[in-house]
Amino acid sequence: TVLVTTLRRIIDRLEDERGRTSVLVELGEVLELHLRQRVPAREAYEQALALSPGYVPALQALARIYRDN
């Protein structure tokens, strides 16, 4: 979708790790909750955690994915 493409472009252009982390979680939410694409969503959340270990929104999202499996 256009939104997913736009979010990925933003992630690629952001140099600030906090900003990238936040947008990665937004991307994951769009993929998971709106497009029902759980694998790419999980990957986005994991990338967010790789940038910012312990980032609570990413941890909560991953927990939701694992719980619902």
N, CA, C and O atoms as a MOPAC input file, in Angstrom:
PM7 MOZYME 1SCF
protein

 N      0.83500 1    -1.19300 1     0.00000 1
 C      0.00000 1     0.00000 1     0.00000 1
 C      0.87600 1     1.25200 1     0.00000 1
 O      2.08000 1     1.19300 1     0.24900 1
 N      0.24900 1     2.35900 1    -0.28100 1
 C      0.97300 1     3.62800 1    -0.30300 1
 C      1.50700 1     3.96100 1     1.08800 1
 O      2.62900 1     4.44900 1     1.22200 1
 N      0.71800 1     3.70200 1     2.10800 1
 C      1.14700 1     4.00600 1     3.47300 1
 C      2.38400 1     3.20300 1     3.86000 1
 O      3.32400 1     3.75500 1     4.43200 1
 N      2.39600 1     1.92000 1     3.55700 1
 C      3.54500 1     1.06900 1     3.87700 1
 C      4.78800 1     1.56500 1     3.14000 1
 O      5.86800 1     1.65000 1     3.72500 1
 N      4.63700 1     1.88400 1     1.88100 1
 C      5.76400 1     2.39300 1     1.08900 1
 C      6.28500 1     3.70600 1     1.67200 1
 O      7.49400 1     3.91600 1     1.77100 1
 N      5.37500 1     4.57100 1     2.05100 1
 C      5.76500 1     5.86100 1     2.62300 1
 C      6.49300 1     5.67300 1     3.94600 1
 O      7.52500 1     6.30300 1     4.17700 1
 N      5.97300 1     4.81900 1     4.81300 1
 C      6.64000 1     4.57500 1     6.09400 1
 C      8.03100 1     3.99300 1     5.88900 1
 O      8.96400 1     4.36900 1     6.59800 1
 N      8.18300 1     3.09600 1     4.95000 1
 C      9.51400 1     2.51800 1     4.68200 1
 C     10.47900 1     3.57500 1     4.16500 1
 O     11.65900 1     3.56000 1     4.51600 1
 N      9.99900 1     4.48000 1     3.34800 1
 C     10.86000 1     5.56700 1     2.86100 1
 C     11.28600 1     6.47900 1     4.00400 1
 O     12.43600 1     6.91400 1     4.06900 1
 N     10.36200 1     6.76000 1     4.89300 1
 C     10.68500 1     7.59300 1     6.05600 1
 C     11.75700 1     6.90600 1     6.89400 1
 O     12.72700 1     7.54300 1     7.30500 1
 N     11.58900 1     5.62300 1     7.14800 1
 C     12.56100 1     4.86600 1     7.94200 1
 C     13.94500 1     4.94000 1     7.29500 1
 O     14.94800 1     5.14300 1     7.98000 1
 N     13.99100 1     4.77800 1     5.99100 1
 C     15.26900 1     4.81200 1     5.27900 1
 C     15.94700 1     6.17300 1     5.36800 1
 O     17.17500 1     6.25800 1     5.35100 1
 N     15.16300 1     7.22600 1     5.46200 1
 C     15.72600 1     8.57400 1     5.44900 1
 C     16.04100 1     9.13200 1     6.83700 1
 O     16.84000 1    10.05900 1     6.96700 1
 N     15.42600 1     8.57900 1     7.85500 1
 C     15.65600 1     9.08400 1     9.20500 1
 C     17.03500 1     8.65200 1     9.70900 1
 O     17.42700 1     7.49400 1     9.56700 1
 N     17.74400 1     9.58300 1    10.28700 1
 C     19.04200 1     9.26100 1    10.87900 1
 C     18.93500 1     9.05200 1    12.38100 1
 O     19.78000 1     8.39300 1    12.98700 1
 N     17.91100 1     9.60800 1    12.96900 1
 C     17.68500 1     9.51300 1    14.41100 1
 C     17.12600 1     8.13500 1    14.75900 1
 O     16.07500 1     7.74500 1    14.25100 1
 N     17.82100 1     7.40200 1    15.61800 1
 C     17.38000 1     6.05000 1    15.96000 1
 C     16.03600 1     6.03900 1    16.67700 1
 O     15.23500 1     5.12700 1    16.47100 1
 N     15.78400 1     7.02100 1    17.49900 1
 C     14.48400 1     7.09700 1    18.18500 1
 C     13.35100 1     7.24200 1    17.18000 1
 O     12.32400 1     6.57100 1    17.27900 1
 N     13.55400 1     8.11700 1    16.22300 1
 C     12.54500 1     8.32300 1    15.19100 1
 C     12.33100 1     7.07800 1    14.35500 1
 O     11.19500 1     6.70200 1    14.06600 1
 N     13.42400 1     6.44100 1    13.96800 1
 C     13.32200 1     5.21100 1    13.18300 1
 C     12.59300 1     4.13300 1    13.97600 1
 O     11.76300 1     3.40800 1    13.42700 1
 N     12.90000 1     4.02800 1    15.25800 1
 C     12.24700 1     3.03600 1    16.10700 1
 C     10.74400 1     3.25800 1    16.13600 1
 O      9.96300 1     2.32000 1    15.97500 1
 N     10.35400 1     4.49100 1    16.34100 1
 C      8.93100 1     4.82900 1    16.41600 1
 C      8.21300 1     4.53300 1    15.10000 1
 O      7.11000 1     3.98600 1    15.10400 1
 N      8.82500 1     4.88600 1    13.99600 1
 C      8.18000 1     4.65800 1    12.70100 1
 C      8.16300 1     3.16200 1    12.37100 1
 O      7.22600 1     2.68500 1    11.73100 1
 N      9.17600 1     2.42800 1    12.79400 1
 C      9.15600 1     0.97200 1    12.59800 1
 C      7.97500 1     0.34000 1    13.33100 1
 O      7.33700 1    -0.57300 1    12.80600 1
 N      7.68300 1     0.81300 1    14.52600 1
 C      6.53400 1     0.29000 1    15.26100 1
 C      5.23500 1     0.68300 1    14.55400 1
 O      4.30700 1    -0.12100 1    14.46500 1
 N      5.16900 1     1.90800 1    14.05700 1
 C      3.98200 1     2.30800 1    13.28200 1
 C      3.80300 1     1.41000 1    12.07000 1
 O      2.69200 1     0.96800 1    11.77700 1
 N      4.89600 1     1.14000 1    11.36600 1
 C      4.84600 1     0.24500 1    10.21400 1
 C      4.35100 1    -1.13300 1    10.63500 1
 O      3.49800 1    -1.71800 1     9.96900 1
 N      4.88100 1    -1.65100 1    11.73400 1
 C      4.44000 1    -2.95000 1    12.22900 1
 C      2.95800 1    -2.97400 1    12.52800 1
 O      2.26900 1    -3.94600 1    12.21900 1
 N      2.46900 1    -1.90800 1    13.12800 1
 C      1.04200 1    -1.85000 1    13.45200 1
 C      0.17500 1    -1.83400 1    12.20500 1
 O     -0.86400 1    -2.49300 1    12.15800 1
 N      0.59300 1    -1.09200 1    11.20400 1
 C     -0.17000 1    -1.06700 1     9.94800 1
 C     -0.18600 1    -2.46400 1     9.34000 1
 O     -1.23400 1    -2.95800 1     8.92500 1
 N      0.97800 1    -3.09200 1     9.28900 1
 C      1.07200 1    -4.43100 1     8.70600 1
 C      0.25300 1    -5.44800 1     9.50200 1
 O     -0.47900 1    -6.25400 1     8.92700 1
 N      0.38400 1    -5.40300 1    10.82200 1
 C     -0.28400 1    -6.39600 1    11.67400 1
 C     -1.78800 1    -6.16100 1    11.77900 1
 O     -2.58300 1    -7.06700 1    11.53000 1
 N     -2.16500 1    -4.96100 1    12.14200 1
 C     -3.54800 1    -4.70200 1    12.52400 1
 C     -4.46100 1    -4.35400 1    11.35300 1
 O     -5.66100 1    -4.62300 1    11.40100 1
 N     -3.90300 1    -3.76400 1    10.31300 1
 C     -4.74000 1    -3.34200 1     9.19700 1
 C     -4.62900 1    -4.25400 1     7.97900 1
 O     -5.60900 1    -4.49700 1     7.27400 1
 N     -3.41600 1    -4.75400 1     7.74500 1
 C     -3.20800 1    -5.59000 1     6.55800 1
 C     -3.11100 1    -7.08100 1     6.89600 1
 O     -3.06000 1    -7.92400 1     6.00100 1
 N     -3.08600 1    -7.39600 1     8.19200 1
 C     -3.01800 1    -8.79100 1     8.66000 1
 C     -1.78700 1    -9.52300 1     8.12200 1
 O     -1.84500 1   -10.71500 1     7.82400 1
 N     -0.68500 1    -8.80300 1     8.00200 1
 C      0.58500 1    -9.37500 1     7.55800 1
 C      1.49700 1    -9.50900 1     8.77400 1
 O      2.32700 1    -8.64300 1     9.04800 1
 N      1.32500 1   -10.60500 1     9.48700 1
 C      1.97900 1   -10.77400 1    10.77600 1
 C      3.49300 1   -10.98100 1    10.68000 1
 O      4.23300 1   -10.48600 1    11.53000 1
 N      3.95700 1   -11.69400 1     9.67600 1
 C      5.40200 1   -11.94000 1     9.57200 1
 C      6.15900 1   -10.64000 1     9.29800 1
 O      7.12300 1   -10.34300 1    10.00400 1
 N      5.75300 1    -9.85600 1     8.29700 1
 C      6.45600 1    -8.58300 1     8.11000 1
 C      6.29200 1    -7.63900 1     9.30700 1
 O      7.19400 1    -6.85800 1     9.61200 1
 N      5.15500 1    -7.71000 1     9.97600 1
 C      4.95300 1    -6.88200 1    11.17000 1
 C      5.94300 1    -7.27600 1    12.25500 1
 O      6.56900 1    -6.41800 1    12.87800 1
 N      6.08000 1    -8.56800 1    12.47500 1
 C      7.03700 1    -9.05600 1    13.47600 1
 C      8.45200 1    -8.57600 1    13.14300 1
 O      9.20100 1    -8.16000 1    14.02600 1
 N      8.79800 1    -8.63900 1    11.87700 1
 C     10.13100 1    -8.19400 1    11.46000 1
 C     10.33800 1    -6.70600 1    11.73700 1
 O     11.42500 1    -6.30100 1    12.14900 1
 N      9.31400 1    -5.89700 1    11.51800 1
 C      9.41100 1    -4.46300 1    11.80200 1
 C      9.59900 1    -4.22900 1    13.29800 1
 O     10.42300 1    -3.40800 1    13.69800 1
 N      8.83400 1    -4.95200 1    14.13200 1
 C      8.98800 1    -4.81700 1    15.58200 1
 C     10.38100 1    -5.26400 1    16.03300 1
 O     10.98400 1    -4.63700 1    16.90300 1
 N     10.88400 1    -6.33300 1    15.45000 1
 C     12.21900 1    -6.81500 1    15.81100 1
 C     13.29300 1    -5.81900 1    15.39400 1
 O     14.27800 1    -5.63600 1    16.10900 1
 N     13.11200 1    -5.17400 1    14.24500 1
 C     14.06200 1    -4.14200 1    13.82300 1
 C     14.02900 1    -2.96700 1    14.79400 1
 O     15.06700 1    -2.39000 1    15.11600 1
 N     12.84300 1    -2.61800 1    15.25300 1
 C     12.71300 1    -1.53200 1    16.22700 1
 C     13.47900 1    -1.88100 1    17.50100 1
 O     14.17400 1    -1.03600 1    18.06600 1
 N     13.35000 1    -3.11700 1    17.94700 1
 C     14.05700 1    -3.53400 1    19.16100 1
 C     15.56100 1    -3.61700 1    18.94600 1
 O     16.32900 1    -3.39300 1    19.88200 1
 N     15.98900 1    -3.93200 1    17.74200 1
 C     17.42600 1    -3.95700 1    17.46000 1
 C     18.01300 1    -2.54700 1    17.58300 1
 O     19.15200 1    -2.38100 1    18.01900 1
 N     17.23300 1    -1.53900 1    17.20000 1
 C     17.68700 1    -0.15500 1    17.32700 1
 C     17.58000 1     0.35300 1    18.76000 1
 O     18.44600 1     1.08500 1    19.24100 1
 N     16.51200 1    -0.04500 1    19.42800 1
 C     16.23600 1     0.46000 1    20.78100 1
 C     15.78900 1    -0.69400 1    21.66600 1
 O     14.59300 1    -0.87500 1    21.89200 1
 N     16.74000 1    -1.47700 1    22.16900 1
 C     16.37100 1    -2.61400 1    23.03200 1
 C     15.53200 1    -2.14000 1    24.22000 1
 O     15.83000 1    -1.12400 1    24.84900 1
 N     14.49700 1    -2.89000 1    24.50300 1
 C     13.63100 1    -2.56100 1    25.62400 1
 C     12.54000 1    -1.55300 1    25.29300 1
 O     11.81000 1    -1.13100 1    26.19000 1
 N     12.40900 1    -1.15700 1    24.03500 1
 C     11.37700 1    -0.19400 1    23.64400 1
 C     10.00600 1    -0.82800 1    23.87200 1
 O      9.62400 1    -1.77200 1    23.18100 1
 N      9.28400 1    -0.30600 1    24.83500 1
 C      8.05800 1    -0.93100 1    25.32600 1
 C      6.99800 1    -1.15200 1    24.24300 1
 O      6.43400 1    -2.24500 1    24.19100 1
 N      6.69600 1    -0.18500 1    23.38100 1
 C      5.66900 1    -0.46100 1    22.36100 1
 C      6.02000 1    -1.63900 1    21.45500 1
 O      5.13800 1    -2.41000 1    21.07700 1
 N      7.29500 1    -1.78700 1    21.10300 1
 C      7.71200 1    -2.92600 1    20.26800 1
 C      7.60300 1    -4.22700 1    21.04500 1
 O      7.17300 1    -5.24300 1    20.49800 1
 N      7.98700 1    -4.20700 1    22.30900 1
 C      7.87300 1    -5.41000 1    23.14700 1
 C      6.41500 1    -5.83000 1    23.29500 1
 O      6.09500 1    -7.01500 1    23.20400 1
 N      5.53700 1    -4.86200 1    23.52200 1
 C      4.11600 1    -5.17000 1    23.66900 1
 C      3.53800 1    -5.74100 1    22.37200 1
 O      2.73800 1    -6.67500 1    22.39800 1
 N      3.94800 1    -5.17400 1    21.25200 1
 C      3.44900 1    -5.66000 1    19.96700 1
 C      3.91900 1    -7.07300 1    19.69600 1
 O      3.13700 1    -7.90400 1    19.23500 1
 N      5.18800 1    -7.36600 1    19.97400 1
 C      5.69400 1    -8.72000 1    19.79200 1
 C      4.97300 1    -9.69700 1    20.70800 1
 O      4.63300 1   -10.80600 1    20.29800 1
 N      4.74400 1    -9.28800 1    21.93600 1
 C      4.01900 1   -10.14800 1    22.87700 1
 C      2.62800 1   -10.46600 1    22.33800 1
 O      2.16100 1   -11.60000 1    22.44600 1
 N      1.97500 1    -9.47600 1    21.76300 1
 C      0.63900 1    -9.67900 1    21.17500 1
 C      0.70100 1   -10.68400 1    20.02400 1
 O     -0.15400 1   -11.56200 1    19.91600 1
 N      1.69700 1   -10.55600 1    19.18000 1
 C      1.84000 1   -11.48000 1    18.04500 1
 C      2.08500 1   -12.89700 1    18.55000 1
 O      1.43700 1   -13.84300 1    18.10300 1
 N      3.01800 1   -13.03800 1    19.48000 1
 C      3.33900 1   -14.37900 1    19.99200 1
 C      2.15300 1   -14.98900 1    20.74800 1
 O      1.89600 1   -16.18800 1    20.64200 1
 N      1.43700 1   -14.16500 1    21.50500 1
 C      0.28600 1   -14.64400 1    22.26000 1
 C     -0.82500 1   -15.13600 1    21.33700 1
 O     -1.48600 1   -16.13400 1    21.62700 1
 N     -1.02500 1   -14.43900 1    20.23800 1
 C     -2.12000 1   -14.76500 1    19.33100 1
 C     -1.81000 1   -15.90300 1    18.38100 1
 O     -2.68400 1   -16.35800 1    17.64300 1
 N     -0.56800 1   -16.36600 1    18.39700 1
 C     -0.21000 1   -17.50300 1    17.52100 1
 C     -0.65200 1   -18.81700 1    18.09000 1
 O     -0.42700 1   -19.86100 1    17.47900 1

